Coordinates of C-alpha atoms in Angstrom, one line a residue:
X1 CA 131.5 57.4 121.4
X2 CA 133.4 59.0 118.6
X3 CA 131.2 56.6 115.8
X4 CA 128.1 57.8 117.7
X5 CA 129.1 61.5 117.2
X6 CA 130.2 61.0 113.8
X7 CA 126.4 59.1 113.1
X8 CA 124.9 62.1 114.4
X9 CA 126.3 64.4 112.4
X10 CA 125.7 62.5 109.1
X11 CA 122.1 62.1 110.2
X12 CA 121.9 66.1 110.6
X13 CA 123.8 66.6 107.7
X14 CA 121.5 64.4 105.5
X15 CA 118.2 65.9 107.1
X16 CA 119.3 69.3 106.8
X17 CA 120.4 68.8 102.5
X18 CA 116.6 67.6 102.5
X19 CA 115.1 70.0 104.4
X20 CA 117.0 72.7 102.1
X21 CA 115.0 70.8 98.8
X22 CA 111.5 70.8 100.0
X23 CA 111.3 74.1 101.5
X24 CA 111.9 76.2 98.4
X25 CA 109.7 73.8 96.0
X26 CA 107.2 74.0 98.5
X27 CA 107.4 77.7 98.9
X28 CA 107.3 77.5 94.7
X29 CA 104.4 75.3 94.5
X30 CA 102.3 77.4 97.5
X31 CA 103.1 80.6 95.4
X32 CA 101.6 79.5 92.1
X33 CA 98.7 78.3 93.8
X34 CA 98.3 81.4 95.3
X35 CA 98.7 83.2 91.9
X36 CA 96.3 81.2 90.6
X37 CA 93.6 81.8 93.3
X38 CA 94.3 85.5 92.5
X39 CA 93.5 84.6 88.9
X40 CA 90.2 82.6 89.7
X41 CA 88.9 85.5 91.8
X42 CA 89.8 88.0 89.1
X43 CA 87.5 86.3 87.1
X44 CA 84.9 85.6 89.6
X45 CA 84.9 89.4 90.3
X46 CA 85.2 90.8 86.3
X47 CA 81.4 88.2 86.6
X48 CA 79.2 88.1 89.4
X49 CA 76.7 87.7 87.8
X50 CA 77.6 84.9 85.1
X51 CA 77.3 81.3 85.3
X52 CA 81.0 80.5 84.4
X53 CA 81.8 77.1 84.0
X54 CA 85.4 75.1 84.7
X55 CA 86.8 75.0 81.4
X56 CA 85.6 78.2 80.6
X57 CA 87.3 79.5 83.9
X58 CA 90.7 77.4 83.3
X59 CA 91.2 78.6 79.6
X60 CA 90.9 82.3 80.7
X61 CA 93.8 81.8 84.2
X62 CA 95.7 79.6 81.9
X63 CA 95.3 75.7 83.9
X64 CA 93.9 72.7 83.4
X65 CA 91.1 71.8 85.7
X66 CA 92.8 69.2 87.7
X67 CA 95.2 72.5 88.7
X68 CA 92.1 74.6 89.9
X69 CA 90.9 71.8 91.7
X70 CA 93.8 70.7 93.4
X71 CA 94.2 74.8 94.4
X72 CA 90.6 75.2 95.6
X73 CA 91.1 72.3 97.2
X74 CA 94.2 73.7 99.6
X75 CA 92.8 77.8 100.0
X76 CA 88.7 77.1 100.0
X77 CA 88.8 73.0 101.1
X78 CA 85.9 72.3 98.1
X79 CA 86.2 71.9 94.5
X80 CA 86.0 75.3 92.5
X81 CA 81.9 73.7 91.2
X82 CA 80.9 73.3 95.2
X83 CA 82.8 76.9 95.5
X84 CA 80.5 78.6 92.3
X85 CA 77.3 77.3 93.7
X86 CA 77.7 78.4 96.9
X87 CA 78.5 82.1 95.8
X88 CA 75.9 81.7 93.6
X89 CA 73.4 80.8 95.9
X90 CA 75.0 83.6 98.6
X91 CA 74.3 86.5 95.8
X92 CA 70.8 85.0 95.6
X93 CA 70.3 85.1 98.7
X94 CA 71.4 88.7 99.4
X95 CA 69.5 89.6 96.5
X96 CA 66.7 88.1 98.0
X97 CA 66.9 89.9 101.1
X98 CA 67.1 93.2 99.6
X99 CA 64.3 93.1 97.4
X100 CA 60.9 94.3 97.7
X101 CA 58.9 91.1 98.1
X102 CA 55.5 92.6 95.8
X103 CA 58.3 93.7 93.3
X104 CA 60.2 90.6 92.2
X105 CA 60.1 87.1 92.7
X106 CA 62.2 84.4 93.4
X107 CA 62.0 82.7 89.6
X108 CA 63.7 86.2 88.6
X109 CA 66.4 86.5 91.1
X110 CA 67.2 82.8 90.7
X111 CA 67.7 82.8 87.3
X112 CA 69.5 86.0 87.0
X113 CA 71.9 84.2 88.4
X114 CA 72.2 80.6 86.5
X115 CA 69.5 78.8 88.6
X116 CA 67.4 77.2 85.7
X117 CA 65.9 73.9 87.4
X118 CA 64.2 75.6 90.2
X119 CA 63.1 72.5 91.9
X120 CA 67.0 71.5 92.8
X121 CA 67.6 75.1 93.5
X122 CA 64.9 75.5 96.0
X123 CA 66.3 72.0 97.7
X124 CA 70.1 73.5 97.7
X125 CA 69.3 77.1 98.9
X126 CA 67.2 75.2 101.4
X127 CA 70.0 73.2 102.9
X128 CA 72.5 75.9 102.8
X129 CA 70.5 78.5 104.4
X130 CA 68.1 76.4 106.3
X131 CA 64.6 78.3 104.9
X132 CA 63.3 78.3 101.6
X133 CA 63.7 80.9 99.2
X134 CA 60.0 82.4 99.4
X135 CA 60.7 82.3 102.9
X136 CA 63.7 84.7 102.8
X137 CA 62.3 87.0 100.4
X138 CA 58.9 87.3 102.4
X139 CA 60.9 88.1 105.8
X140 CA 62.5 91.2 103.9

């Protein structure tokens, strides 16, 4: 009985130093992340209407791409390229939807923002938003 007791409280012992080590890198590790989601969106924000690229966006937040990934990955659950397009293709879309259908088209609104091969950007915005985007800009 006394051996049993004295197990126990080795096994608590020993789970309790490891528990004390992960917590605070973890804590550590999920803070920089967070920081450098903070960074990402800084940038995102300082050019909505740019087509930024990876390194481009690494260089100015100060990590490597593997980093961004790895964070976009854990806060957004896509790679920071899957994250882009889909803004990209959101701000086209809302831009789509507020303008005036006999004053703009959708060659100028997509390539305001990046969109250059407008074949594959038809095909994406389609499958994201389920309509073309002639269709969306005639319903406005």
């Amino acid at each position: 009985e006394t051996s049993r007791g004295l197990e126990q409280s080795l096994i608590d012992a020993m789970v309790d130093s490891l528990n004390g080590w992960e917590v605070p890198d973890e804590t550590r590790a999920r803070r920089q992340h967070q920081l450098i989601m903070r960074r990402f969106y800084r940038i995102l924000e300082e050019n909505p209407r740019s087509s930024l690229y990876i390194p481009e966006i690494c260089a100015a937040i100060r990590v490597s791409t593997r980093t961004l990934d790895t964070c976009c990955q854990e806060q957004l659950g896509m790679a920071p390229k899957q994250y882009l397009m889909l803004r990209r293709l959101n701000f086209v879309r809302r831009d789509l939807r507020e303008a005036v259908p006999d004053g703009t088209t959708v060659t100028e609104i997509a390539t305001a923002y990046g969109f250059w091969d407008l074949g594959r950007f038809a095909g994406r915005y389609k499958s994201v938003f389920g309509e073309k985007p002639s269709d969306t800009l005639r319903r406005v």
